[in-house]
mmCIF file of C-alpha atoms and ligand atoms in Angstrom:
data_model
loop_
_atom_site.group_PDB
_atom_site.id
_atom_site.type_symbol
_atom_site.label_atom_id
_atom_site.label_comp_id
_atom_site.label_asym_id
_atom_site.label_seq_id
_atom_site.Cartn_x
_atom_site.Cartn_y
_atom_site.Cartn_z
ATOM 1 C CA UNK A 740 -3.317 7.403 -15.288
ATOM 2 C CA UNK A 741 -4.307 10.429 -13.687
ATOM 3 C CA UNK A 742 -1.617 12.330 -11.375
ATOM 4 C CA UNK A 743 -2.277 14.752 -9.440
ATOM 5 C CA UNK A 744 0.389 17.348 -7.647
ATOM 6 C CA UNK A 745 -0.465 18.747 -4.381
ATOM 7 C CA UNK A 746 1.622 21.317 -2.182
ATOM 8 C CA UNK A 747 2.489 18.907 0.630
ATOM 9 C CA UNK A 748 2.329 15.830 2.983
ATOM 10 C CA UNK A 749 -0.838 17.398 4.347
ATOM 11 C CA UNK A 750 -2.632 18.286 1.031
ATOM 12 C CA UNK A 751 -1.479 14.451 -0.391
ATOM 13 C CA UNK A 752 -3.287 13.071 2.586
ATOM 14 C CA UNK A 753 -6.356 15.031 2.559
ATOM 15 C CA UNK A 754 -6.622 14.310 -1.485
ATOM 16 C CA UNK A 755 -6.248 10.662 -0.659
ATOM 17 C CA UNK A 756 -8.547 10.763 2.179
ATOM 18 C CA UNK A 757 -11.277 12.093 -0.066
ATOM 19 C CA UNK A 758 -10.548 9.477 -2.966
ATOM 20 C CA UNK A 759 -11.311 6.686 -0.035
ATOM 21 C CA UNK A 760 -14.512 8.300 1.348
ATOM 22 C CA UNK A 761 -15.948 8.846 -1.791
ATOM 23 C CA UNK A 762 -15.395 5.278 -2.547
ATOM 24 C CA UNK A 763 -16.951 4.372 0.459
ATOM 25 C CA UNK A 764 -19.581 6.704 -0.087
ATOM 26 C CA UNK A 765 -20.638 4.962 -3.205
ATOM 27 C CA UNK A 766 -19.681 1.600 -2.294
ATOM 28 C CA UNK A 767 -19.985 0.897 1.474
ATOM 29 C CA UNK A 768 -19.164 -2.658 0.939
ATOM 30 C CA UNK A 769 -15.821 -1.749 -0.650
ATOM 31 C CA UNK A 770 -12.827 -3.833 -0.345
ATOM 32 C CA UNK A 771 -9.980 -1.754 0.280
ATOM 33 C CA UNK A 772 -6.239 -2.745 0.022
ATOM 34 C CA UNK A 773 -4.080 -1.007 2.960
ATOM 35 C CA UNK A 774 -0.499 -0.194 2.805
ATOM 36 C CA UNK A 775 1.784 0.269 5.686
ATOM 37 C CA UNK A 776 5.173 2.399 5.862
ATOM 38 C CA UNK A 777 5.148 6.734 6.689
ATOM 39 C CA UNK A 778 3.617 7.385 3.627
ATOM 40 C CA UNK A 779 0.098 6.264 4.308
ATOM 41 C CA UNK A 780 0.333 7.763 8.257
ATOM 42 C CA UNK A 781 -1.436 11.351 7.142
ATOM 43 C CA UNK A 782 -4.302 9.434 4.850
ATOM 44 C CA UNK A 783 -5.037 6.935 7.753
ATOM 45 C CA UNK A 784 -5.171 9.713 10.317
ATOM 46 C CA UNK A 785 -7.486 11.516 7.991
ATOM 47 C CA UNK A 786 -9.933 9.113 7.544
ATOM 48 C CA UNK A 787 -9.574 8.817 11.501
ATOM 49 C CA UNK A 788 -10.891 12.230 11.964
ATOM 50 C CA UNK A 789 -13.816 11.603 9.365
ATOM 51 C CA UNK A 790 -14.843 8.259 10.754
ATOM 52 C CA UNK A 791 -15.526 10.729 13.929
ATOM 53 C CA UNK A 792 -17.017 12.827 11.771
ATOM 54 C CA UNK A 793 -19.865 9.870 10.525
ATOM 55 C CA UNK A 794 -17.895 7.936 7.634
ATOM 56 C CA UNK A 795 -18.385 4.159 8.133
ATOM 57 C CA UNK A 796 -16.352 0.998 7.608
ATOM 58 C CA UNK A 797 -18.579 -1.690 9.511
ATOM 59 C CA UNK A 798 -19.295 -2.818 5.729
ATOM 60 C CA UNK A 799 -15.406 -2.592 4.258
ATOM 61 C CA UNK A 800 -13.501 -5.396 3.664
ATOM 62 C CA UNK A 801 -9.449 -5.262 4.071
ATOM 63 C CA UNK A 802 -6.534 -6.706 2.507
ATOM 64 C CA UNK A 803 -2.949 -5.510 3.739
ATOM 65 C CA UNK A 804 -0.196 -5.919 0.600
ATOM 66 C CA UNK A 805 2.472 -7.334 2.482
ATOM 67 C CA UNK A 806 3.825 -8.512 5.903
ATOM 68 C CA UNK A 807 7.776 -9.109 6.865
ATOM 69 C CA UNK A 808 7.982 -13.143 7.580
ATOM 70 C CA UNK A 809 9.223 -13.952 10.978
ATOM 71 C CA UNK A 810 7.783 -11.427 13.099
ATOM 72 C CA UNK A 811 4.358 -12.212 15.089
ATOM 73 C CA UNK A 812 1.469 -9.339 15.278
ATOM 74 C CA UNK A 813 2.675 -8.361 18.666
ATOM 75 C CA UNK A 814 5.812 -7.081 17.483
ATOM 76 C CA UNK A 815 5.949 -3.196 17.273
ATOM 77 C CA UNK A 816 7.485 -3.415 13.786
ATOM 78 C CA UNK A 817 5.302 -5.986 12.151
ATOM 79 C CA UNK A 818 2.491 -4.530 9.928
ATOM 80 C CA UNK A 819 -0.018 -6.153 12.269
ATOM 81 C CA UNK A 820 0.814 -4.030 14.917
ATOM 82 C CA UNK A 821 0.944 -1.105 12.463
ATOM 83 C CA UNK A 822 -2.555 -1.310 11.282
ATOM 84 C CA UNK A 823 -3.967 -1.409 14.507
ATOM 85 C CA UNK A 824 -2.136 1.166 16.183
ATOM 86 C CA UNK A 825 -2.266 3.604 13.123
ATOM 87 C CA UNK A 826 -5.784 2.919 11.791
ATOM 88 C CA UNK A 827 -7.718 -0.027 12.643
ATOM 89 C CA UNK A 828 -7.914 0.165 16.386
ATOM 90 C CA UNK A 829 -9.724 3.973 15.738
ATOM 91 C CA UNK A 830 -12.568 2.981 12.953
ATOM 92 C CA UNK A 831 -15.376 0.610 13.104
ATOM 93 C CA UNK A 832 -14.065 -1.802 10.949
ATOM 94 C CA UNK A 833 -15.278 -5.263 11.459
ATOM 95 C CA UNK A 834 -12.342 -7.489 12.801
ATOM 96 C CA UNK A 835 -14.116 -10.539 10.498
ATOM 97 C CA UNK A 836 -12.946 -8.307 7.563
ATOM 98 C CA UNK A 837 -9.568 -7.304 8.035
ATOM 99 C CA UNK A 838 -6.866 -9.640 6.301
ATOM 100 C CA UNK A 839 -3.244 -9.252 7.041
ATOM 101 C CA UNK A 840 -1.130 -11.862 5.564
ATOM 102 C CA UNK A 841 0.713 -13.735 7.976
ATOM 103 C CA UNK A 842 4.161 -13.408 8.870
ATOM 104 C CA UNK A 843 4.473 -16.853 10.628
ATOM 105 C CA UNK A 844 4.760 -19.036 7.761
ATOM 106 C CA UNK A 845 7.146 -21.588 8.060
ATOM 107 C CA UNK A 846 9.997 -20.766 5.932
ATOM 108 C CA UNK A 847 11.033 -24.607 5.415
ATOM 109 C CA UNK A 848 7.800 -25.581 4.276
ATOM 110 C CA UNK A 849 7.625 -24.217 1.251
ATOM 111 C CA UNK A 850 4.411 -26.505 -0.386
ATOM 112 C CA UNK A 851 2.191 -24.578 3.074
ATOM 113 C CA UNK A 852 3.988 -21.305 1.850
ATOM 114 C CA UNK A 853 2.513 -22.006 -1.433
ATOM 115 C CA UNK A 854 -1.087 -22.537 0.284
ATOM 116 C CA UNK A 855 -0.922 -19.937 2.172
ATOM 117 C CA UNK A 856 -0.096 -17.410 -0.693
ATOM 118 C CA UNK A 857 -2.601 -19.170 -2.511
ATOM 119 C CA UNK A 858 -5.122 -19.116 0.161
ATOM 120 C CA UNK A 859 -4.645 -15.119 0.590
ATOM 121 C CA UNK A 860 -5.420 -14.464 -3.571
ATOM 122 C CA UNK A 861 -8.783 -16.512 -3.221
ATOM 123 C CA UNK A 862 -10.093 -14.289 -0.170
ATOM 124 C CA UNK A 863 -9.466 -11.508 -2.513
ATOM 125 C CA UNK A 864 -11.453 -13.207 -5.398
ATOM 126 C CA UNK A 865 -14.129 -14.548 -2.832
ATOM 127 C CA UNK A 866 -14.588 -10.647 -1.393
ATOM 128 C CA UNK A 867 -15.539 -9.836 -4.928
ATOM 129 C CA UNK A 868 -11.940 -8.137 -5.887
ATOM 130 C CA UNK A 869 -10.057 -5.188 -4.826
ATOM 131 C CA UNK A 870 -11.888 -1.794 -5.262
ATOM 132 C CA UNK A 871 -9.271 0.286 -4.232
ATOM 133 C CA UNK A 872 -5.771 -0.498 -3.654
ATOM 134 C CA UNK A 873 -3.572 2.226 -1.787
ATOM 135 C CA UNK A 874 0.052 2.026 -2.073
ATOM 136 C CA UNK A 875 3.281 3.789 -1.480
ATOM 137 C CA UNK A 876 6.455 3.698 -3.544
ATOM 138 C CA UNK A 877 9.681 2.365 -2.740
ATOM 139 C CA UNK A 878 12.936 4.905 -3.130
ATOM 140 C CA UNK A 879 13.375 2.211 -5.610
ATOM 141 C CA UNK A 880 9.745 1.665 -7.514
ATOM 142 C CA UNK A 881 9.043 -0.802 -5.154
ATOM 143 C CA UNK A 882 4.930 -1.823 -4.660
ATOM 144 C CA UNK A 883 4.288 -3.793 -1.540
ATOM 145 C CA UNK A 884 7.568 -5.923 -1.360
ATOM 146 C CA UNK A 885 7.606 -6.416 -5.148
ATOM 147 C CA UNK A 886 11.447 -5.159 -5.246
ATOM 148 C CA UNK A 887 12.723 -4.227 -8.858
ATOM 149 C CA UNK A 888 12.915 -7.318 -11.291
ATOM 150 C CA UNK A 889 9.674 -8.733 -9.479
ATOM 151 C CA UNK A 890 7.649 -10.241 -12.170
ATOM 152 C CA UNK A 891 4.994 -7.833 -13.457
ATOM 153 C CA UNK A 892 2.201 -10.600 -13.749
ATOM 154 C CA UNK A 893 3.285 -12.024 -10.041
ATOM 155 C CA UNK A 894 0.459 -12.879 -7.314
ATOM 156 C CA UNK A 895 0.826 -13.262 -4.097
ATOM 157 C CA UNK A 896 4.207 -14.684 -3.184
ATOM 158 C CA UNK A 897 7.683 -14.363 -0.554
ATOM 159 C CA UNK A 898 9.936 -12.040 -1.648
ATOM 160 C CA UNK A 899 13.769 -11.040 -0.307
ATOM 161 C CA UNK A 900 14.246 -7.400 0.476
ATOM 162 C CA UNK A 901 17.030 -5.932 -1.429
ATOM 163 C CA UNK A 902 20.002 -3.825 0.236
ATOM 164 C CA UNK A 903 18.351 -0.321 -0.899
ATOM 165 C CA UNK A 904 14.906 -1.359 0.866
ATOM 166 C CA UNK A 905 16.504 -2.515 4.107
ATOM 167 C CA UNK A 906 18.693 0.488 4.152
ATOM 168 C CA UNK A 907 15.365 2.321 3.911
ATOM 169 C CA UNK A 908 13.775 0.695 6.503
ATOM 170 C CA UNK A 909 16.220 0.552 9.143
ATOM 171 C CA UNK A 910 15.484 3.837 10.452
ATOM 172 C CA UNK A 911 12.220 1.373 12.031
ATOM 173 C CA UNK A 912 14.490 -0.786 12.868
ATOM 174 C CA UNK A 913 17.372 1.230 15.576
ATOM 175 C CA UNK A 914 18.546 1.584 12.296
ATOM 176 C CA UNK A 915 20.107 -1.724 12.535
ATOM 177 C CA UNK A 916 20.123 -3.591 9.060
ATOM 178 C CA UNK A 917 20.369 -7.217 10.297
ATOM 179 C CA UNK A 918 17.853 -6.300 12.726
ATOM 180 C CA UNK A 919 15.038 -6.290 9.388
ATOM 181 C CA UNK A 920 13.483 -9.678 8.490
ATOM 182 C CA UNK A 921 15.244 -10.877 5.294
ATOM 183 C CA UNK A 922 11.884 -11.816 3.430
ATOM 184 C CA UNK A 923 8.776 -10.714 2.941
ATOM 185 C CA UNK A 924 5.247 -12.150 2.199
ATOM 186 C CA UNK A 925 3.660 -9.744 -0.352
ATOM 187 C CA UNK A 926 0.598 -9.329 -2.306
ATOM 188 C CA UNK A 927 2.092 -9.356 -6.584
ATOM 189 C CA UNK A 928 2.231 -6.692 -9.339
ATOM 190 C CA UNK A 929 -0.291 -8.886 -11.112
ATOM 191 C CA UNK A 930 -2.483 -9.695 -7.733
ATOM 192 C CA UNK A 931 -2.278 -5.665 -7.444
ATOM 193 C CA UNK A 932 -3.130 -4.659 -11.383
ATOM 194 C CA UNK A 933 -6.705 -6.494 -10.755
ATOM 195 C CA UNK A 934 -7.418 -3.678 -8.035
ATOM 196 C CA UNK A 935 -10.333 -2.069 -9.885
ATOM 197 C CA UNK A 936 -8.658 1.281 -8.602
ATOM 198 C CA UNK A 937 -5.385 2.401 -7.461
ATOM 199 C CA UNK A 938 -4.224 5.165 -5.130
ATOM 200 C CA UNK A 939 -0.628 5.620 -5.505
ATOM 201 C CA UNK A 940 0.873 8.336 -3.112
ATOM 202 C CA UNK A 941 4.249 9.790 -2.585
ATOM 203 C CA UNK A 942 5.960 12.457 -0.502
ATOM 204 C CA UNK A 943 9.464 14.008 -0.427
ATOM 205 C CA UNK A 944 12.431 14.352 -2.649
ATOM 206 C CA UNK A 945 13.976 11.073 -2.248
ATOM 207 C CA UNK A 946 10.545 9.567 -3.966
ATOM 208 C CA UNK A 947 11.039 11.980 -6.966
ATOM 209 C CA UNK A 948 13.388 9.724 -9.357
ATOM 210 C CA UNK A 949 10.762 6.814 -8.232
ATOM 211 C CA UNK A 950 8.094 8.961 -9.628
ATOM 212 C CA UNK A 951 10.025 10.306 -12.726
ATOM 213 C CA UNK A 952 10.299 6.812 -13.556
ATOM 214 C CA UNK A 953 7.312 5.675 -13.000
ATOM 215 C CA UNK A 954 5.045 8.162 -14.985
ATOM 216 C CA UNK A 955 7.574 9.308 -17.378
ATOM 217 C CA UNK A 956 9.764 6.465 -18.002
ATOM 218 C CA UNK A 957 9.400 2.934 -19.960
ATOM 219 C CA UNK A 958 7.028 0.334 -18.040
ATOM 220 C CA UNK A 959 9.772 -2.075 -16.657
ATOM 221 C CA UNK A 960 10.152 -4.795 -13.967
ATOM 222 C CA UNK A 961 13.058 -2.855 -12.900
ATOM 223 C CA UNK A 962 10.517 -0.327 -11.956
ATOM 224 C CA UNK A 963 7.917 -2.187 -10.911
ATOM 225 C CA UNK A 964 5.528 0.599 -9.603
ATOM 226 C CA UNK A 965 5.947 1.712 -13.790
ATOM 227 C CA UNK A 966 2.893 -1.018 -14.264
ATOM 228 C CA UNK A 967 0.770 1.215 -12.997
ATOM 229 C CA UNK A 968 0.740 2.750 -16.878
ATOM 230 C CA UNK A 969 -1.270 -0.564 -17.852
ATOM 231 C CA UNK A 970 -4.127 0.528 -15.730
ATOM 232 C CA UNK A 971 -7.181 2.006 -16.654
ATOM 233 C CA UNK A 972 -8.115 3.771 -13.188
ATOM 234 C CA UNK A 973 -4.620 4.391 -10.964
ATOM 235 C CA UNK A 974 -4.662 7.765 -9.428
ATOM 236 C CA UNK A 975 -1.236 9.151 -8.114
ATOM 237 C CA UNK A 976 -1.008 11.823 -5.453
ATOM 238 C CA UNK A 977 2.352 13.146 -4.888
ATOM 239 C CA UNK A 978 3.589 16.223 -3.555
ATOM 240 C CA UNK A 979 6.054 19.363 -5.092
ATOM 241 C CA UNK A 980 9.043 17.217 -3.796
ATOM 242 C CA UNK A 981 8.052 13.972 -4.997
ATOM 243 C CA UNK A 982 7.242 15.416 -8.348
ATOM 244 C CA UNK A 983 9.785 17.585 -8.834
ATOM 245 C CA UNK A 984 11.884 15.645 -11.352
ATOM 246 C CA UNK A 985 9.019 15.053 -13.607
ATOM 247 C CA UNK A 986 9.046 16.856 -16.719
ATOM 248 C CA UNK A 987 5.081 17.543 -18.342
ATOM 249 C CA UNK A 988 2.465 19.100 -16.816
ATOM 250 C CA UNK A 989 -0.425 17.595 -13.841
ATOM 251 C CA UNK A 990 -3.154 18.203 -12.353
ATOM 252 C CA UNK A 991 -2.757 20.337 -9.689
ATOM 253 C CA UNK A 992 -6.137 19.927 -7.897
ATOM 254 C CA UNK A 993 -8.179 16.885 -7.455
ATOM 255 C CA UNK A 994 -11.421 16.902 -9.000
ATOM 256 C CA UNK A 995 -12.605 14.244 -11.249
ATOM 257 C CA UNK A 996 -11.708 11.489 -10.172
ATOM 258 C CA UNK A 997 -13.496 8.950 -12.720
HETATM 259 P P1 PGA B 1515 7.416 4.776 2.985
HETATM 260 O O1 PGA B 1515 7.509 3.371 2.232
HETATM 261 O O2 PGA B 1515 5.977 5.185 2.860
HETATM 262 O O3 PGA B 1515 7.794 4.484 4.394
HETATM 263 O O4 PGA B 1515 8.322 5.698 2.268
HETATM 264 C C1 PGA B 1515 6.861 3.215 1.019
HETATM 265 C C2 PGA B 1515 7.158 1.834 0.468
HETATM 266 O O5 PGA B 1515 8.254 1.311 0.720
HETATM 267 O O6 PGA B 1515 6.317 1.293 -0.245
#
């Protein structure tokens, strides 16, 4: 696990930015796993302003980690609507490419929920695998929706949100906690682990215990981002802030990345 401690938001997005296009530079058929929520905002504006510059996705394949069940990709909080308004609408990705899973699955049908989960993991395997998964960090170790206790070999299932997540998320929502869908459809901690790369990036002090935890402490499902120990290529990005509880010494500039 390499982790590397930049001086801010800005810096953390520019490092991550340059992890992506590289990837793309040397693969540009890669299959890229996309997370939503404010961390990602500066890396997906930055690879905005280099797609301008000449950097091309008209060969990448995408898989989003999660989606909140029950609202349709017209609704200004769903992570439909995120990805296009954030990212996808600006770059020439290829709309045949771009995988979201859906949050209209029929909550009392639970052998189509099945399917459907199912269904997602095999358009993963059938793209060849993830090359490089980005993801956030919940206030509480949370990966995608994979809330603490989530099974660390889990694919791609429905999760609930816990309390601490909602709470986190209601600022999205007029800050209205019964406004936030009560389950999620997310990608696993095992579906993730089979990335061949992961970009984990955090900003700001109320990440920092997350962080502590997750590079210095024991690998737990009560952490679940703490699995990223087990793999042989993750790459964290974090900022003063988010790594200010941790206790041994970092990288401070990105430069090897292999
Ligand atoms: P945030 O969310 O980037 O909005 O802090 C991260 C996450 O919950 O994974």
């Amino acid at each position: 696990m390499l982790v590397f401690i930049q001086k801010n938001y800005e810096e953390i997005s520019k490092a991550a930015a340059r992890v992506v296009s590289e990837t793309l530079y040397e693969k540009p058929t890669s299959v890229l796993g996309m997370a939503t929520g404010g961390t990602p905002l500066g890396l997906y504006k930055e690879l905005i302003r280099l797609h301008k510059e000449g950097l091309d996705f008209s060969k990448v394949t995408t898989f989003n980690l999660d989606e909140y069940i029950g609202l349709p990709p017209s609704h200004p909080q769903s992570y439909h609507y995120f990805m296009y308004e954030n990212l996808f609408k600006h770059i020439n990705l290829d709309e045949r490419y771009i995988h979201i899973p859906s949050g209209m699955v029929d909550m009392n049908d639970l052998d189509k929920i099945h399917q459907y989960c199912e269904w997602y993991e095999q358009q993963i395997t059938a793209a060849g695998g993830i090359d490089l998964q980005i993801l956030g960090i919940g206030a509480n170790g949370h990966i995608g929706f994979n809330e603490p206790g989530s099974s660390l070999g889990s694919r791609t299932r429905i999760k609930t949100l816990t309390l601490s997540t909602k709470q986190d998320n209601a600022r999205f929502f007029e800050n209205e906690i019964t406004k936030i869908p009560k389950y999620a459809i997310t990608m696993g901690i095992g579906t993730i682990l089979d990335s061949k790369k992961i970009l984990l990036l955090a900003s700001g002090k109320n990440k920092a215990k997350a962080i502590k935890d997750t590079v210095e402490g024991p690998i737990t499902a009560q952490v679940p981002a703490s699995i990223v120990q087990m793999h042989r290529k993750a790459i964290l990005i974090v900022d003063e802030d988010a790594a200010s509880l941790l206790d041994n010494e970092y990288e401070e500039i990105v430069t090897n990345l292999e």
